[in-house]
CSV table of C-alpha atoms and ligand atoms in Angstrom, one decimal:
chain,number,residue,atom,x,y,z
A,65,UNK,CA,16.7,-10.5,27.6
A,66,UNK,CA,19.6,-10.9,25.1
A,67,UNK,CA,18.9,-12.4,21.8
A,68,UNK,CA,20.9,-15.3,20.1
A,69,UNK,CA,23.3,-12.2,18.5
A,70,UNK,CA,24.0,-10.3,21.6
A,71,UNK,CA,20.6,-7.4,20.8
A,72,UNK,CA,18.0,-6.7,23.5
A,73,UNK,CA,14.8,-8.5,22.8
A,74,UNK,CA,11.6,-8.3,25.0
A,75,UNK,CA,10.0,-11.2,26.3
A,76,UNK,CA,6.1,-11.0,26.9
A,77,UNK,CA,4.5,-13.6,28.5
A,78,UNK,CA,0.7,-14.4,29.2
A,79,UNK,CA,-0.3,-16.3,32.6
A,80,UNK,CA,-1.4,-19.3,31.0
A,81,UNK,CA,2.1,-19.8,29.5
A,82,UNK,CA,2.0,-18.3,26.0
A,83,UNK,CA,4.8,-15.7,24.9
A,84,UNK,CA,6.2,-13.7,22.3
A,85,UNK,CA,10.0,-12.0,21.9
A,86,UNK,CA,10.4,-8.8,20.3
A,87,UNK,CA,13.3,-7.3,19.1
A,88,UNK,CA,15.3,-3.8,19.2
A,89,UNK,CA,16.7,-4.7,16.0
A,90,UNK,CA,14.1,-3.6,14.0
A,91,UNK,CA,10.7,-3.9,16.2
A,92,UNK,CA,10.8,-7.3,14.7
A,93,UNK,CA,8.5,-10.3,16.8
A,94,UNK,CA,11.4,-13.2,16.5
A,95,UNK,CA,8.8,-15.4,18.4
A,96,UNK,CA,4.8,-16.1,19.3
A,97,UNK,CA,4.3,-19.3,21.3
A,98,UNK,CA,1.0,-20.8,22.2
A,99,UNK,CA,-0.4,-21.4,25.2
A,100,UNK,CA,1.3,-25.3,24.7
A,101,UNK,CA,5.1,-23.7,23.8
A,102,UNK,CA,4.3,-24.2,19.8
A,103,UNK,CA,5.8,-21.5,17.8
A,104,UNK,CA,3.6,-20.3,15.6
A,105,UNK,CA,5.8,-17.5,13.4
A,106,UNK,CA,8.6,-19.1,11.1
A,107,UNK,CA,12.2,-17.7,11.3
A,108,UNK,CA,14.4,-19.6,8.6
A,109,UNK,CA,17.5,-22.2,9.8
A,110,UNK,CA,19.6,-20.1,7.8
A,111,UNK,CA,18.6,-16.8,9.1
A,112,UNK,CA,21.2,-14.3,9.5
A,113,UNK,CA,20.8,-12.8,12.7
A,114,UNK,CA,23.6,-10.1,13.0
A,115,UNK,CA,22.5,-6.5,11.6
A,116,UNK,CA,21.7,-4.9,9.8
A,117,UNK,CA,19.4,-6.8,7.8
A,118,UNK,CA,16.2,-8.0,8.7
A,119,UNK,CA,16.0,-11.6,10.0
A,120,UNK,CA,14.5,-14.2,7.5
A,121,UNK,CA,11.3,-14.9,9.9
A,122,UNK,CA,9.1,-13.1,12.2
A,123,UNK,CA,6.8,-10.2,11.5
A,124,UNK,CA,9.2,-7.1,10.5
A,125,UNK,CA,7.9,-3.8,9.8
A,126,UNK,CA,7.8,-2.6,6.2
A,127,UNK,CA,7.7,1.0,6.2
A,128,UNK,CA,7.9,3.9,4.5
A,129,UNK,CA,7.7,1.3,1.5
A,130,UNK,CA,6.7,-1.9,0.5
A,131,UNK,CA,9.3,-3.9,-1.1
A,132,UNK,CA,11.0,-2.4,-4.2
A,133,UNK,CA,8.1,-0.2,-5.4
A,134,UNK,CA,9.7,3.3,-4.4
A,135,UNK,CA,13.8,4.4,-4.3
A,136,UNK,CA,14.5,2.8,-0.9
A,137,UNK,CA,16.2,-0.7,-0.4
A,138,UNK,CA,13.9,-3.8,-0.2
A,139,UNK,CA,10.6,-3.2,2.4
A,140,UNK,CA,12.0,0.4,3.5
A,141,UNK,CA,14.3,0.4,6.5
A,142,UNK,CA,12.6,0.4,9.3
A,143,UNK,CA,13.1,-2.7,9.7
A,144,UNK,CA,17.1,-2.5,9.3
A,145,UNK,CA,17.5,0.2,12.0
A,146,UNK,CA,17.9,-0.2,15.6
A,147,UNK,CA,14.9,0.7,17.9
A,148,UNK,CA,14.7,1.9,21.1
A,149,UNK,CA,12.2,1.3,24.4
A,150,UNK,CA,9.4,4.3,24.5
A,151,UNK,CA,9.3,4.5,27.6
A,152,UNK,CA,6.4,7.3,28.1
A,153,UNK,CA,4.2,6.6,24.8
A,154,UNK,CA,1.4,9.4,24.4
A,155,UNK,CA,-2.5,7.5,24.8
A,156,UNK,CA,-3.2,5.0,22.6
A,157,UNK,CA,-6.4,4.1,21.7
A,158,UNK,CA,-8.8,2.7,24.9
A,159,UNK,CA,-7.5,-0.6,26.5
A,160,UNK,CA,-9.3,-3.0,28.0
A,161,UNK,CA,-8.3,-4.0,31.5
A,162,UNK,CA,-8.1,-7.7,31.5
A,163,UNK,CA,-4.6,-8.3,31.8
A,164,UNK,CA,-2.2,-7.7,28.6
A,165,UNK,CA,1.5,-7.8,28.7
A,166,UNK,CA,2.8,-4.9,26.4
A,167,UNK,CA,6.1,-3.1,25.3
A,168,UNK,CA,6.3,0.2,23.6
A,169,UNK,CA,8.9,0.8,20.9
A,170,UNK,CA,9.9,3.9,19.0
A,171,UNK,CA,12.1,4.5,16.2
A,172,UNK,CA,13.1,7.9,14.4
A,173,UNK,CA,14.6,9.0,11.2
A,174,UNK,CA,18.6,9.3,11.6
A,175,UNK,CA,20.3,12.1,10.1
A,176,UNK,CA,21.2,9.0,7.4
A,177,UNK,CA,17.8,8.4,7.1
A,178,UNK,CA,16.6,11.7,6.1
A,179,UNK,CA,19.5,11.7,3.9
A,180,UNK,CA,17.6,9.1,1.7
A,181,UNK,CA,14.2,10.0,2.7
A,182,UNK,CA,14.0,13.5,4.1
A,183,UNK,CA,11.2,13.6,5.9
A,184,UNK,CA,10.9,13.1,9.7
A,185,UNK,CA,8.9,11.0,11.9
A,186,UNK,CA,8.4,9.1,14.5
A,187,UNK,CA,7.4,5.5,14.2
A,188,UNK,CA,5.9,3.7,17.5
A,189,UNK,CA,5.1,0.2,18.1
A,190,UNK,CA,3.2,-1.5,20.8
A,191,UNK,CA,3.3,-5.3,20.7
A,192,UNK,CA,0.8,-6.8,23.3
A,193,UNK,CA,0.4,-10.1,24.4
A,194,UNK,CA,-3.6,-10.8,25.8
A,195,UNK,CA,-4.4,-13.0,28.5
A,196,UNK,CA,-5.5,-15.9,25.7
A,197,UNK,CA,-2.4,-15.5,24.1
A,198,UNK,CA,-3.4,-13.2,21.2
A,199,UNK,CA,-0.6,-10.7,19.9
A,200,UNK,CA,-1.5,-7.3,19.1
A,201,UNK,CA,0.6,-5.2,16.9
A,202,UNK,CA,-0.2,-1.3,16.8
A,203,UNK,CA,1.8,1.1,15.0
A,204,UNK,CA,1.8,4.6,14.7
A,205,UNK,CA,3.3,7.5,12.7
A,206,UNK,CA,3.4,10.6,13.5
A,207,UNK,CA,4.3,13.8,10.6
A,208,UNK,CA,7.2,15.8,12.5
A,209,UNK,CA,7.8,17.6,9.7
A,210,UNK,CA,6.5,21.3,7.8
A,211,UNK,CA,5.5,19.4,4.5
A,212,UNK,CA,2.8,16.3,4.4
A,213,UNK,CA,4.5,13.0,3.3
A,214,UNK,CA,3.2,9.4,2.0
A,215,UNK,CA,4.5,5.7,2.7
A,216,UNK,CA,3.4,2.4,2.6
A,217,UNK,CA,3.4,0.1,5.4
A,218,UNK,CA,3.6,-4.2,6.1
A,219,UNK,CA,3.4,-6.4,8.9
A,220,UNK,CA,5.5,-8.6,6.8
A,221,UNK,CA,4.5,-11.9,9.2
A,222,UNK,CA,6.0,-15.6,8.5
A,223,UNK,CA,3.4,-17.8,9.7
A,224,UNK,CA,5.0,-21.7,10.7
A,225,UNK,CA,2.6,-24.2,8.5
A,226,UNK,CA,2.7,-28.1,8.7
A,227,UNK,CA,2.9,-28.1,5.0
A,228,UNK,CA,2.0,-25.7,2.4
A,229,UNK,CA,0.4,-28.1,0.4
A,230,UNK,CA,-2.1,-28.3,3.6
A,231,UNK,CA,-3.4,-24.7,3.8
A,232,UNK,CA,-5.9,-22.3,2.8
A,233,UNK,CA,-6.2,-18.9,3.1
A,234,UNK,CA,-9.9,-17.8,3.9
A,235,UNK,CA,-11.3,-14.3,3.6
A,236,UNK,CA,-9.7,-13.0,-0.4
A,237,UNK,CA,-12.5,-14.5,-2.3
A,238,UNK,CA,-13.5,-12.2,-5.3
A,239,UNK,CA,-10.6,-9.7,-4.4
A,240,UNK,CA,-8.7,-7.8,-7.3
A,241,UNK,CA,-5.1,-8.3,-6.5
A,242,UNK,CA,-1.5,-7.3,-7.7
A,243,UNK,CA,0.3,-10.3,-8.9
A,244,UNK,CA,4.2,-9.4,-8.3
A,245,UNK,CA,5.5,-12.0,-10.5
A,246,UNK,CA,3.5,-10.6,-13.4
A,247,UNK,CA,4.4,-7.2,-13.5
A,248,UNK,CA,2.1,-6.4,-11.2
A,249,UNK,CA,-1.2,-6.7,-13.5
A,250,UNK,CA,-4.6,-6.6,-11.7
A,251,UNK,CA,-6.3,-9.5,-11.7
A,252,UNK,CA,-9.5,-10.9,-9.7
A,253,UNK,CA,-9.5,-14.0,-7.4
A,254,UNK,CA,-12.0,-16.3,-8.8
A,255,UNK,CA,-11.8,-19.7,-6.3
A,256,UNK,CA,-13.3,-20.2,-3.0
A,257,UNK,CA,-10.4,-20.4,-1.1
A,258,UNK,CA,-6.6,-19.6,-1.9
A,259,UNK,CA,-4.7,-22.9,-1.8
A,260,UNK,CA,-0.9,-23.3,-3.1
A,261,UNK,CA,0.9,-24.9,-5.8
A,262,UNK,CA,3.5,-22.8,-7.1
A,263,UNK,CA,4.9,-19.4,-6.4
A,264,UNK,CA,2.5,-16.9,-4.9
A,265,UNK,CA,3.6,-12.7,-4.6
A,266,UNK,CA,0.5,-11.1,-4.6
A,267,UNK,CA,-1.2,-7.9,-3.1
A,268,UNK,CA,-4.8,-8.5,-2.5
A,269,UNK,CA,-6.7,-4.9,-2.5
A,270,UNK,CA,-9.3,-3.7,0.1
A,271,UNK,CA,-10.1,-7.1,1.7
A,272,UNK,CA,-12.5,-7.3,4.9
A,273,UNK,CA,-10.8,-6.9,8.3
A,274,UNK,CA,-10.4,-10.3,9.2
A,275,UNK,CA,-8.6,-13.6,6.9
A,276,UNK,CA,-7.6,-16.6,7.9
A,277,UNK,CA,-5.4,-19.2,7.5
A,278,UNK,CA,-6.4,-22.9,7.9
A,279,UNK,CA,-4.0,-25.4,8.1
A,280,UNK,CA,-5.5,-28.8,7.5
A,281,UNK,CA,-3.2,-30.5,8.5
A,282,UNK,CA,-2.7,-29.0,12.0
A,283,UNK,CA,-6.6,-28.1,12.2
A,284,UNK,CA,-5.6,-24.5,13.4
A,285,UNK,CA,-6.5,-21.6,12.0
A,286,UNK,CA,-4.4,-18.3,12.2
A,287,UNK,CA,-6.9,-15.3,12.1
A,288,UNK,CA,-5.8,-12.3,10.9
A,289,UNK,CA,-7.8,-8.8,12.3
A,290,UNK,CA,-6.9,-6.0,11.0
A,291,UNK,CA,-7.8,-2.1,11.0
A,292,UNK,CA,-6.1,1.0,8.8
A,293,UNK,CA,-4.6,-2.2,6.8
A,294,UNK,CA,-6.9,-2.1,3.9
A,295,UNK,CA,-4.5,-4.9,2.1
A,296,UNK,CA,-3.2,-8.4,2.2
A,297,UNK,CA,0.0,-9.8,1.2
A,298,UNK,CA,0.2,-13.4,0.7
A,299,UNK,CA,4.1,-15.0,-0.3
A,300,UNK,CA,5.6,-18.1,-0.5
A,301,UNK,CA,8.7,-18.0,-2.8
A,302,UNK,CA,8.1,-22.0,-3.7
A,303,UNK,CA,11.3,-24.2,-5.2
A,304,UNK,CA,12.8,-22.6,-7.5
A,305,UNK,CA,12.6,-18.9,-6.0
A,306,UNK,CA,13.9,-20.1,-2.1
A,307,UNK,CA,17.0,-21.5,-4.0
A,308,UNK,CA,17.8,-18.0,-4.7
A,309,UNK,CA,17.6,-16.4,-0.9
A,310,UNK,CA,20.4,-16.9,0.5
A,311,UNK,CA,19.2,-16.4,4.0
A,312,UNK,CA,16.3,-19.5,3.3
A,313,UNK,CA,16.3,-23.3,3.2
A,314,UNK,CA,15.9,-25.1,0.1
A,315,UNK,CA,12.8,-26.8,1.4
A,316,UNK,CA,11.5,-24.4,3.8
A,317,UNK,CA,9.0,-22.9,1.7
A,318,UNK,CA,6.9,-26.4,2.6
A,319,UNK,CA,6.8,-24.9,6.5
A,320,UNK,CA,5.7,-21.2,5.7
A,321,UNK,CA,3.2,-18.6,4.9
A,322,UNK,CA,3.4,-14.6,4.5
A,323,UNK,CA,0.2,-13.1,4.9
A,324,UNK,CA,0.9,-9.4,5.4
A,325,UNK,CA,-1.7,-7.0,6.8
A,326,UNK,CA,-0.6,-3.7,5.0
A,327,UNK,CA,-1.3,-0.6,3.5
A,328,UNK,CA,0.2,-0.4,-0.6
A,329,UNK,CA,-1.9,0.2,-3.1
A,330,UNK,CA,-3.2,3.5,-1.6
A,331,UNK,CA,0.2,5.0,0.2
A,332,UNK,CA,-0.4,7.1,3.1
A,333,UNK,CA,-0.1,10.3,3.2
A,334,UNK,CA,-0.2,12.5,6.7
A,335,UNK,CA,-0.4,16.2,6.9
A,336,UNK,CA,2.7,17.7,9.2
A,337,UNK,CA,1.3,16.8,12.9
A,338,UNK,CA,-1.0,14.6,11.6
A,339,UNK,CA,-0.4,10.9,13.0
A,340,UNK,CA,-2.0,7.5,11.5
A,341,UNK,CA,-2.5,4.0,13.2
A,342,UNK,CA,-2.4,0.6,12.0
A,343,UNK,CA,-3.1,-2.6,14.1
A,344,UNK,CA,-2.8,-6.0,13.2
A,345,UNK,CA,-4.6,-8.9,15.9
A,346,UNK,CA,-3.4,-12.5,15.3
A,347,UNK,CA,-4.8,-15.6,16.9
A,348,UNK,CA,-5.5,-19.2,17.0
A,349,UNK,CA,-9.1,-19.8,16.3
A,350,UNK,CA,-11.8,-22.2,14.7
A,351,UNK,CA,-12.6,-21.6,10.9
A,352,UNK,CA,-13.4,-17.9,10.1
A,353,UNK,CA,-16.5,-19.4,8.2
B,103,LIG,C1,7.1,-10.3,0.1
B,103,LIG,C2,7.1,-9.6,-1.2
B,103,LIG,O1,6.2,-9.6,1.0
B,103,LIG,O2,8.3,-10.3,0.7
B,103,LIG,C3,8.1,-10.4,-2.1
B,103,LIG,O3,5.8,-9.6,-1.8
B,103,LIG,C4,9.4,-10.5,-1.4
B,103,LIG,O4,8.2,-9.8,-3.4
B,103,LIG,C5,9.3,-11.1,0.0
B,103,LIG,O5,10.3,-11.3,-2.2
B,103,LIG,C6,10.5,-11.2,0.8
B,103,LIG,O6,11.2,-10.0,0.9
B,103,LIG,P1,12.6,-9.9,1.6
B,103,LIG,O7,13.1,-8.5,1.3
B,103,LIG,O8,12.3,-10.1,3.1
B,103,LIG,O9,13.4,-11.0,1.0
């Protein structure tokens, strides 16, 4: 289908009327709806949806680094470029055979890219919708080059709350994390469960494979499973910061959560052939207590 800026985006659907829209413009998911046509990622009013950059919302693909800790622009850009339909993906890991709706993407360093980053690879992505309406993200890289390189990676994903003030994120307890807005110093989470009341840019290190985020208000829970992702990203820019993104409501901050599965404190680092994989599950579920 055509998106609302004229780029090809792919629309999965599930039998029992869930869905999700991904598109070419930078393997970003613009859309998950449940099962009863609620969507559950947040894309800003004020999103800018002509290229090249990334639009405010979604899950977009940080890679090869995580936002400005490296020489590239903001997240990498990956998630600037244009992708294109793989349309004969090597295996991927074993799949079930219930029904899943899926679509394979690939993108590949430009000669512009490996101007800025010279090293080249290919990038897949296969976004699958399940029967109950979860949505699968797995991403692989591949090392086409002689020499071993390292990146870091995000599944930078804007979850839709009721109201910030409403929601608690589940699975961090007793984590060290990076806090972004202090220089990144380590600190250790000492409270039960993460709740919000100002600004929050922080890199949680090593967490379990699955977190989730309860929304009171809505009594849904967003659970979060994750493998090769070792850490969690949780943003919400607040007041004062959302004043300063152009591409984001003054108020919006009340309606959204990041919570990133993603690899950062430990970069990657693939030997030439060598290829790494990343996967990121998200569903609707009960409490993950
Ligand atoms: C978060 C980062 O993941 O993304 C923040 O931790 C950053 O520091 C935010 O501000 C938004 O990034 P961008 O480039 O999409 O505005």
């Amino acid at each position: 289908i055509k998106g609302e800026n004229g780029i090809s985006q792919v629309l999965l659907r599930s039998p029992r009327g869930a869905s999700a829209r991904v598109s070419l413009h930078g393997g970003q998911v613009r859309s998950w709806k449940s099962e009863k046509g609620e969507e559950l990622l947040f894309t800003s009013s004020k999103a800018i949806l002509k290229p090249p950059a990334a639009v405010r919302g979604g899950i977009t693909i940080c890679f090869p680094q995580f936002g400005n800790r490296g020489s590239l622009e903001q997240h990498g850009f990956a998630r600037n470029r244009m992708w294109a339909v793989d349309e004969n993906p090597p295996p991927f890991q074993s799949v079930d055979s219930s029904f899943k709706a899926s679509i394979d993407l690939i993108h590949k360093s430009s000669d512009d890219d490996l101007k800025i980053w010279p090293h080249s690879y290919e990038l897949r992505l296969r976004v699958i919708l399940s029967f109950d309406g979860n949505l699968t993200l797995i991403s692989r890289v591949r090392n086409g080059n002689s020499k071993p390189f390292s990146f870091s990676f995000a599944y930078h994903t804007y979850f839709s709350v009721s109201d910030i003030n409403e929601v608690r994120v589940e699975g961090l307890e007793t984590l060290d994390y990076f806090d972004n807005m202090c220089n990144r110093e380590r600190f250790t989470e000492q409270g039960d469960a993460l709740t919000f009341e100002s600004e929050v840019d922080r890199v949680y290190l090593s967490s379990s494979d699955a977190v989730g985020v309860f929304d009171h208000e809505l009594k849904r829970t967003f659970v979060i499973r994750k493998e090769g992702l070792p850490d969690v990203v949780v943003w919400n820019p607040w007041d004062k910061k959302s004043r300063a993104i152009s591409d984001f409501g003054d108020e919006e901050y009340k309606h959204m959560l990041c919570v990133d599965a993603a690899a950062i404190e430990k970069p990657i680092t693939l030997k030439p052939g060598e290829e790494w994989t990343g996967l990121v599950e998200l569903s609707i579920g009960a409490s993950i207590q």
